[in-house]
Amino acid sequence: MWGGRFAEGPSAIMREINASIPFDKALWRQDIAASKAHVAMLGAQGIVSAEDAAAIAAGLDQVAAEYEAHGVPENWDLEDIHMTTESRLAELIGPAAGRLHTARSRNDQVATDFRLWVRDAIDQADAGLEALQVALVTRAGEHADSIMPGFTHLQTAQPVTLGHHLLAYFEMAARDRSRLADARARLNQCPLGSAALAGTGFPIDRQATAHALGFAEPTRNSLDAVSDRDFALDYLMAAAQIALHLSRLAEEFIIWASQPFGFVTLPDALSTGSSIMPQKKNPDAAELVRGHAGRIVGSLTSLMITMKGLPLAYSKDMQDDKPPVFEAAGLLTLCLAAMEGMVAGATFRTQRMRAAAELGYATATDLADWLVRQAGIPFREAHHITGAAVKLAESRGVALDALPLADLQAIDARIDERVFAALSVDASVASRASYGGTAPEQVRLRVAEARGALGLE
């Protein structure tokens, strides 16, 4: 490839550091598709003869069939997927293969291929999130009335419903899908035809190639088109946020599955045992989701650092853009599948959850609210009275609603027997009926809305 300019070939070190075929062979489908769109345009514009265009297209189909059947060969002398494909094409159809690279450069070629690959990765992640949402909303509907402790600081705060808790992750996934949609819309411009950096003097039709590849339009600046990797960063930023949400959900399952909590039994298919302790059932899939989040965030950081100081236009540093994206996408696909399976297959121990809510003074806020509503006491004073009641109940090892009325009235005489209707966990969750609250009626409304949004109704 370099014979016309250099008297000597590259050294072994240069050959090894320069070759990207071990990883960019993953782009072969996108490279074939972009090449076919390009040569079809060249033929339509009369830049390449119809005969040569047809021969090139047929040859590309044959190369694709070989890759599909046997994989992409790794000849490091050919450096990358683009030259590997062009070289094999020349072996198949002869000198006409050399016309394929008319009016394009590897710079706009790789930018196009990579955008196509990232667009596919976005669609795959979105499908994974949708499957997770279906699992979440299905289980939320089953547990609209199941009471569990809600936590702040991992301390019992107020009773909530399990359905409400699961729907919180549904909302996170909805935001994640919106980020993916935004990233997809921004990347959906086609760099092909920008050539090395300045465009081309050939009378190409960039609209035709853009539309053939499913892009909304061509890119508007050739310098930016070949040097832009914002689309990859957008994807990694969205992937990192998804990974953080999945890690939080995984952590919940890890805690809930531990013996002190005992809120959930995880699916056997997503758990492992111990080599020495036969009683163990370890939440390894959830722990790996939690761990993989760090690697996905690391992929984002890696590409951000690579891009931070590059002048226009293309620099070879950008060859390192693909490994972090490929790694993050692979990990994200696994994590989404693991958490979808965990949500769908978990057995929730709702009686244990309810008992934990009843033991944690989770209705203390309900007592304070009752004092405000029924006795007209300012909230800060009600807060103080409730704290004294909790201290008394704690000293006796009983729940708030187990304290005798006389003891409550000894704390504040304005308390009467009506208070007990507010102190059960059922009354507590039922009272949280504001829009978006944990009351079962609200949970069922949100489940119905979510199912409608997912097309499940």
Coordinates of C-alpha atoms in Angstrom, one line a residue, residues 21-413:
I21 CA -7.4 -5.9 12.1
P22 CA -7.5 -8.0 15.3
F23 CA -10.3 -5.8 16.6
D24 CA -11.7 -3.8 13.6
K25 CA -12.6 -7.0 11.8
A26 CA -15.8 -6.6 13.9
L27 CA -16.8 -3.9 11.4
W28 CA -16.8 -6.2 8.4
R29 CA -20.6 -6.2 7.9
Q30 CA -20.7 -2.4 8.0
D31 CA -17.6 -2.1 5.8
I32 CA -19.2 -4.3 3.1
A33 CA -22.5 -2.4 3.3
A34 CA -20.8 1.0 3.0
S35 CA -18.7 -0.2 0.1
K36 CA -21.7 -1.5 -1.7
A37 CA -23.5 1.8 -1.2
H38 CA -20.4 3.7 -2.4
V39 CA -19.9 1.7 -5.6
A40 CA -23.6 1.8 -6.4
M41 CA -23.4 5.6 -6.2
L42 CA -20.2 5.7 -8.3
G43 CA -21.9 3.6 -11.0
A44 CA -25.0 5.8 -10.9
Q45 CA -22.9 8.9 -11.3
G46 CA -20.9 7.5 -14.2
I47 CA -17.7 7.7 -12.2
V48 CA -17.2 4.0 -12.5
S49 CA -18.6 2.0 -15.5
A50 CA -21.7 -0.1 -14.9
E51 CA -19.7 -3.2 -15.7
D52 CA -17.1 -2.5 -13.0
A53 CA -19.7 -1.4 -10.5
A54 CA -21.6 -4.7 -11.0
A55 CA -18.4 -6.7 -10.7
I56 CA -17.4 -4.9 -7.5
A57 CA -20.8 -5.4 -6.0
A58 CA -20.9 -9.1 -6.8
G59 CA -17.3 -9.5 -5.5
L60 CA -18.2 -7.8 -2.2
D61 CA -21.1 -10.2 -1.8
Q62 CA -18.7 -13.1 -2.2
V63 CA -16.2 -11.6 0.3
A64 CA -19.1 -11.2 2.7
A65 CA -20.1 -14.8 2.3
E66 CA -16.5 -15.9 3.0
Y67 CA -16.4 -13.8 6.1
E68 CA -19.7 -15.2 7.3
A69 CA -18.6 -18.8 6.7
H70 CA -15.0 -18.6 7.8
G71 CA -14.4 -15.4 9.7
V72 CA -12.2 -12.5 8.7
P73 CA -8.5 -13.4 8.1
E74 CA -5.9 -11.5 10.1
N75 CA -3.1 -10.4 7.8
W76 CA -1.3 -7.7 9.7
D77 CA 0.4 -6.5 6.5
L78 CA -3.0 -5.4 5.3
E79 CA -3.5 -3.4 8.6
D80 CA -7.3 -3.2 8.8
I81 CA -10.7 -4.5 7.7
H82 CA -10.8 -2.0 4.8
M83 CA -7.6 -3.1 3.1
T84 CA -8.3 -6.8 4.0
T85 CA -11.6 -6.5 2.1
E86 CA -10.1 -4.6 -0.8
S87 CA -7.3 -7.1 -1.1
R88 CA -9.6 -10.1 -1.2
L89 CA -11.8 -8.3 -3.7
A90 CA -8.8 -7.8 -6.0
E91 CA -8.0 -11.5 -5.8
L92 CA -11.6 -12.3 -6.9
I93 CA -12.3 -9.7 -9.6
G94 CA -8.9 -8.4 -10.6
P95 CA -7.9 -4.7 -11.3
A96 CA -11.5 -3.4 -11.3
A97 CA -11.4 -3.8 -7.5
G98 CA -9.0 -0.7 -7.4
R99 CA -11.9 1.5 -8.6
L100 CA -13.8 0.9 -5.4
H101 CA -11.7 3.4 -3.5
T102 CA -12.4 6.2 -5.9
A103 CA -13.7 9.4 -4.2
R104 CA -13.2 8.0 -0.7
S105 CA -10.5 7.6 2.0
R106 CA -10.1 5.2 4.8
N107 CA -10.8 8.2 7.0
D108 CA -14.4 8.7 5.9
Q109 CA -14.7 4.9 5.4
V110 CA -13.9 4.0 9.0
A111 CA -16.0 6.9 10.3
T112 CA -19.0 5.6 8.3
D113 CA -18.4 2.0 9.3
F114 CA -18.0 2.9 13.0
R115 CA -21.2 5.0 13.0
L116 CA -23.1 2.1 11.5
W117 CA -21.7 -0.2 14.1
V118 CA -22.5 2.1 17.0
R119 CA -26.0 2.7 15.6
D120 CA -26.6 -1.1 15.7
A121 CA -25.2 -1.2 19.3
I122 CA -27.6 1.5 20.3
D123 CA -30.5 -0.5 18.9
Q124 CA -29.4 -3.6 20.7
A125 CA -29.1 -1.8 24.0
D126 CA -32.5 -0.3 23.6
A127 CA -34.0 -3.7 23.0
G128 CA -32.3 -5.0 26.1
L129 CA -33.7 -2.1 28.1
E130 CA -37.1 -2.7 26.8
A131 CA -37.0 -6.3 27.9
L132 CA -35.8 -5.2 31.3
Q133 CA -38.7 -2.8 31.5
V134 CA -41.2 -5.5 30.6
A135 CA -39.8 -7.7 33.4
L136 CA -40.0 -4.8 35.9
V137 CA -43.5 -3.7 35.0
T138 CA -44.7 -7.3 35.1
R139 CA -43.3 -8.0 38.5
A140 CA -44.5 -4.5 39.7
G141 CA -48.1 -5.4 38.7
E142 CA -47.8 -8.7 40.7
H143 CA -46.7 -6.8 43.8
A144 CA -48.7 -3.6 43.8
D145 CA -49.9 -4.4 47.3
S146 CA -46.8 -6.1 48.7
I147 CA -45.4 -4.1 51.5
M148 CA -41.7 -3.7 52.2
P149 CA -39.5 -1.2 54.1
G150 CA -38.4 1.8 52.1
F151 CA -34.9 2.9 53.0
T152 CA -32.8 6.1 53.2
H153 CA -29.2 5.7 54.3
L154 CA -30.0 1.9 54.2
Q155 CA -32.0 2.5 57.3
T156 CA -35.7 1.8 57.5
A157 CA -37.6 5.0 56.5
Q158 CA -41.2 4.5 55.5
P159 CA -43.2 1.5 54.2
V160 CA -43.5 1.3 50.5
T161 CA -44.8 -1.3 48.1
L162 CA -42.5 -3.7 46.2
G163 CA -44.3 -2.7 43.0
H164 CA -43.4 1.0 43.6
H165 CA -39.8 0.0 44.3
L166 CA -39.5 -1.9 41.0
L167 CA -41.1 0.9 39.0
A168 CA -38.4 3.2 40.2
Y169 CA -36.0 1.2 38.0
F170 CA -38.5 1.2 35.2
E171 CA -38.2 5.1 35.2
M172 CA -34.4 4.8 35.2
A173 CA -34.6 2.5 32.2
A174 CA -37.0 5.0 30.5
R175 CA -34.4 7.8 30.9
D176 CA -31.7 5.5 29.6
R177 CA -33.7 4.7 26.5
S178 CA -34.2 8.5 25.9
R179 CA -30.5 9.0 26.1
L180 CA -29.9 6.3 23.6
A181 CA -32.5 7.8 21.3
D182 CA -30.8 11.2 21.5
A183 CA -27.4 9.7 20.8
R184 CA -28.9 7.8 17.8
A185 CA -30.4 10.9 16.3
R186 CA -27.2 12.9 16.6
L187 CA -25.0 10.2 15.0
N188 CA -27.4 9.5 12.1
Q189 CA -25.4 11.6 9.6
C190 CA -23.2 9.9 7.0
P191 CA -19.5 10.8 6.7
L192 CA -19.0 8.9 3.4
G193 CA -17.8 11.2 0.7
S194 CA -15.8 13.5 3.0
A195 CA -12.7 11.6 1.8
A196 CA -9.5 12.2 3.7
L197 CA -10.5 15.6 5.2
A198 CA -11.4 18.1 2.4
G199 CA -14.1 16.3 0.3
T200 CA -13.5 15.2 -3.2
G201 CA -13.4 16.6 -6.7
F202 CA -15.5 13.8 -8.2
P203 CA -19.2 14.5 -8.8
I204 CA -20.5 12.2 -6.1
D205 CA -24.0 12.0 -4.7
R206 CA -23.7 12.0 -0.9
Q207 CA -27.4 12.1 -0.4
A208 CA -27.7 8.8 -2.2
T209 CA -25.1 7.0 -0.1
A210 CA -26.5 8.5 3.1
H211 CA -30.0 7.3 2.3
A212 CA -28.8 3.9 1.1
L213 CA -27.2 3.3 4.5
G214 CA -30.2 4.5 6.5
F215 CA -28.8 7.8 7.5
A216 CA -31.0 10.9 7.7
E217 CA -28.5 13.1 5.8
P218 CA -24.8 13.5 4.9
T219 CA -22.5 15.2 7.4
R220 CA -22.1 19.0 6.6
N221 CA -18.4 19.5 7.2
S222 CA -15.7 17.1 5.9
L223 CA -13.1 18.1 8.5
D224 CA -15.5 17.4 11.3
A225 CA -16.9 14.2 9.7
V226 CA -13.6 12.3 9.6
S227 CA -12.4 13.5 13.0
D228 CA -15.6 13.3 15.0
R229 CA -16.1 10.6 17.6
D230 CA -18.8 12.3 19.6
F231 CA -21.2 9.6 18.5
A232 CA -19.0 7.0 20.2
L233 CA -18.7 9.1 23.3
D234 CA -22.5 9.7 23.3
Y235 CA -23.0 5.9 23.2
L236 CA -20.4 5.3 25.9
M237 CA -22.0 8.0 28.1
A238 CA -25.4 6.4 27.7
A239 CA -23.9 3.0 28.3
A240 CA -22.1 4.2 31.5
Q241 CA -25.4 5.6 32.9
I242 CA -27.2 2.4 32.0
A243 CA -24.4 0.4 33.8
L244 CA -24.8 2.6 36.9
H245 CA -28.5 1.9 37.0
L246 CA -28.0 -1.8 36.5
S247 CA -25.3 -1.8 39.2
R248 CA -27.7 -0.2 41.7
L249 CA -30.4 -2.8 40.9
A250 CA -27.8 -5.6 41.2
E251 CA -26.7 -4.2 44.6
E252 CA -30.4 -4.3 45.8
F253 CA -30.6 -8.0 44.8
I254 CA -27.3 -8.8 46.5
I255 CA -28.5 -7.2 49.7
W256 CA -32.0 -8.6 49.5
A257 CA -30.7 -12.1 48.9
S258 CA -28.4 -12.1 52.0
Q259 CA -29.6 -14.0 55.0
P260 CA -30.0 -11.0 57.3
F261 CA -32.5 -9.6 54.8
G262 CA -33.9 -12.6 53.1
F263 CA -36.2 -10.6 50.9
V264 CA -35.6 -12.6 47.7
T265 CA -34.5 -15.9 46.4
L266 CA -32.5 -15.5 43.2
P267 CA -32.9 -17.8 40.2
D268 CA -30.6 -20.9 40.2
A269 CA -29.6 -20.1 36.7
L270 CA -28.0 -16.8 37.7
S271 CA -26.4 -18.0 40.9
T272 CA -23.3 -20.1 41.8
G273 CA -22.2 -22.3 44.6
S274 CA -19.0 -22.5 46.7
S275 CA -16.2 -24.9 46.2
I276 CA -15.9 -25.5 49.9
M277 CA -19.2 -24.4 51.6
P278 CA -22.1 -26.5 50.3
Q279 CA -24.8 -24.2 51.8
K280 CA -23.8 -21.2 49.7
K281 CA -25.9 -19.7 46.9
N282 CA -23.9 -16.8 45.7
P283 CA -25.3 -13.9 43.6
D284 CA -22.4 -13.9 41.2
A285 CA -24.3 -12.7 38.2
A286 CA -25.4 -9.6 40.1
E287 CA -21.9 -9.1 41.5
L288 CA -20.5 -9.3 38.0
V289 CA -23.0 -6.7 36.7
R290 CA -21.9 -4.5 39.6
G291 CA -18.3 -5.1 38.6
H292 CA -18.8 -4.7 34.9
A293 CA -20.2 -1.2 35.5
G294 CA -16.7 -0.1 36.4
R295 CA -15.3 -1.5 33.2
I296 CA -17.9 0.3 31.1
V297 CA -17.2 3.6 32.9
G298 CA -13.6 2.9 32.3
S299 CA -14.2 2.5 28.5
L300 CA -15.8 6.0 28.5
T301 CA -12.9 7.5 30.3
S302 CA -10.5 5.8 28.0
L303 CA -12.0 7.3 24.8
M304 CA -12.4 10.7 26.4
I305 CA -8.7 10.8 27.2
T306 CA -7.8 9.6 23.7
M307 CA -9.8 12.4 22.1
K308 CA -9.1 15.3 24.5
G309 CA -6.2 16.9 22.6
L310 CA -6.4 15.9 19.0
P311 CA -6.2 18.6 16.4
L312 CA -8.3 18.4 13.2
A313 CA -8.6 16.3 11.3
Y314 CA -7.8 12.5 11.6
S315 CA -4.9 11.3 13.8
K316 CA -3.8 7.7 14.3
D317 CA -4.7 7.9 18.0
M318 CA -8.3 7.5 16.8
Q319 CA -7.6 3.9 15.8
D320 CA -7.9 3.3 19.6
D321 CA -11.5 4.4 19.5
K322 CA -13.0 1.0 18.8
P323 CA -11.7 -1.4 21.5
P324 CA -13.4 0.5 24.4
V325 CA -16.7 0.8 22.5
F326 CA -16.6 -2.9 21.5
E327 CA -15.8 -3.9 25.1
A328 CA -18.5 -1.7 26.6
A329 CA -21.1 -2.9 24.2
G330 CA -20.4 -6.6 24.9
L331 CA -20.5 -6.1 28.6
L332 CA -23.6 -4.0 28.5
T333 CA -25.5 -6.7 26.5
L334 CA -24.6 -9.3 29.1
C335 CA -25.5 -7.0 32.0
L336 CA -28.9 -6.2 30.6
A337 CA -29.7 -9.8 29.9
A338 CA -28.6 -10.8 33.4
M339 CA -30.7 -8.3 35.2
E340 CA -33.7 -8.9 33.0
G341 CA -33.5 -12.6 33.9
M342 CA -33.0 -11.8 37.5
V343 CA -36.0 -9.6 37.8
A344 CA -38.2 -12.0 35.8
G345 CA -37.0 -15.1 37.7
A346 CA -36.6 -13.9 41.3
T347 CA -38.9 -15.2 44.1
F348 CA -39.8 -12.3 46.3
R349 CA -40.4 -13.3 50.0
T350 CA -43.1 -10.8 50.6
Q351 CA -43.9 -11.9 54.2
R352 CA -40.3 -11.3 55.2
M353 CA -40.4 -7.9 53.6
R354 CA -43.6 -7.0 55.4
A355 CA -42.3 -8.2 58.7
A356 CA -39.2 -6.0 58.2
A357 CA -41.4 -3.0 57.5
E358 CA -43.4 -3.6 60.7
L359 CA -40.3 -3.9 62.9
G360 CA -38.5 -0.8 61.7
Y361 CA -40.7 2.0 63.1
A362 CA -41.5 2.8 59.4
T363 CA -44.8 4.4 60.3
A364 CA -43.2 7.0 62.6
T365 CA -43.8 9.7 59.9
D366 CA -47.4 8.7 59.8
L367 CA -47.7 9.4 63.5
A368 CA -46.2 12.8 63.0
D369 CA -48.5 13.5 60.0
W370 CA -51.5 12.4 62.1
L371 CA -50.6 14.8 64.8
V372 CA -50.4 17.6 62.2
R373 CA -53.7 16.7 60.5
Q374 CA -55.8 15.7 63.5
A375 CA -54.4 17.7 66.4
G376 CA -53.3 20.8 64.5
I377 CA -49.8 20.5 65.9
P378 CA -46.9 22.2 64.0
F379 CA -44.8 19.6 62.2
R380 CA -41.6 20.3 64.1
E381 CA -43.4 19.7 67.4
A382 CA -45.1 16.6 66.0
H383 CA -41.7 15.4 65.0
H384 CA -40.4 15.7 68.6
I385 CA -43.5 13.9 70.0
T386 CA -43.1 11.1 67.5
G387 CA -39.4 10.7 68.4
A388 CA -40.3 10.2 72.0
A389 CA -42.9 7.6 71.1
V390 CA -40.3 5.7 68.9
K391 CA -37.8 5.8 71.8
L392 CA -40.5 4.3 74.2
A393 CA -41.4 1.6 71.7
E394 CA -37.8 0.8 71.0
S395 CA -37.1 0.4 74.7
R396 CA -39.9 -2.1 75.0
G397 CA -39.1 -3.9 71.8
V398 CA -42.5 -3.4 70.2
A399 CA -43.9 -1.7 67.2
L400 CA -45.5 1.8 67.4
D401 CA -49.0 0.5 67.0
A402 CA -48.4 -1.9 69.9
L403 CA -48.0 0.9 72.4
P404 CA -51.0 1.3 74.7
L405 CA -53.0 4.5 74.2
A406 CA -52.3 5.5 77.7
D407 CA -48.6 5.4 77.1
L408 CA -49.0 7.5 74.0
Q409 CA -51.2 10.0 75.8
A410 CA -48.5 10.2 78.6
I411 CA -46.2 11.6 75.9
D412 CA -48.9 14.0 74.5
A413 CA -52.5 14.2 75.7

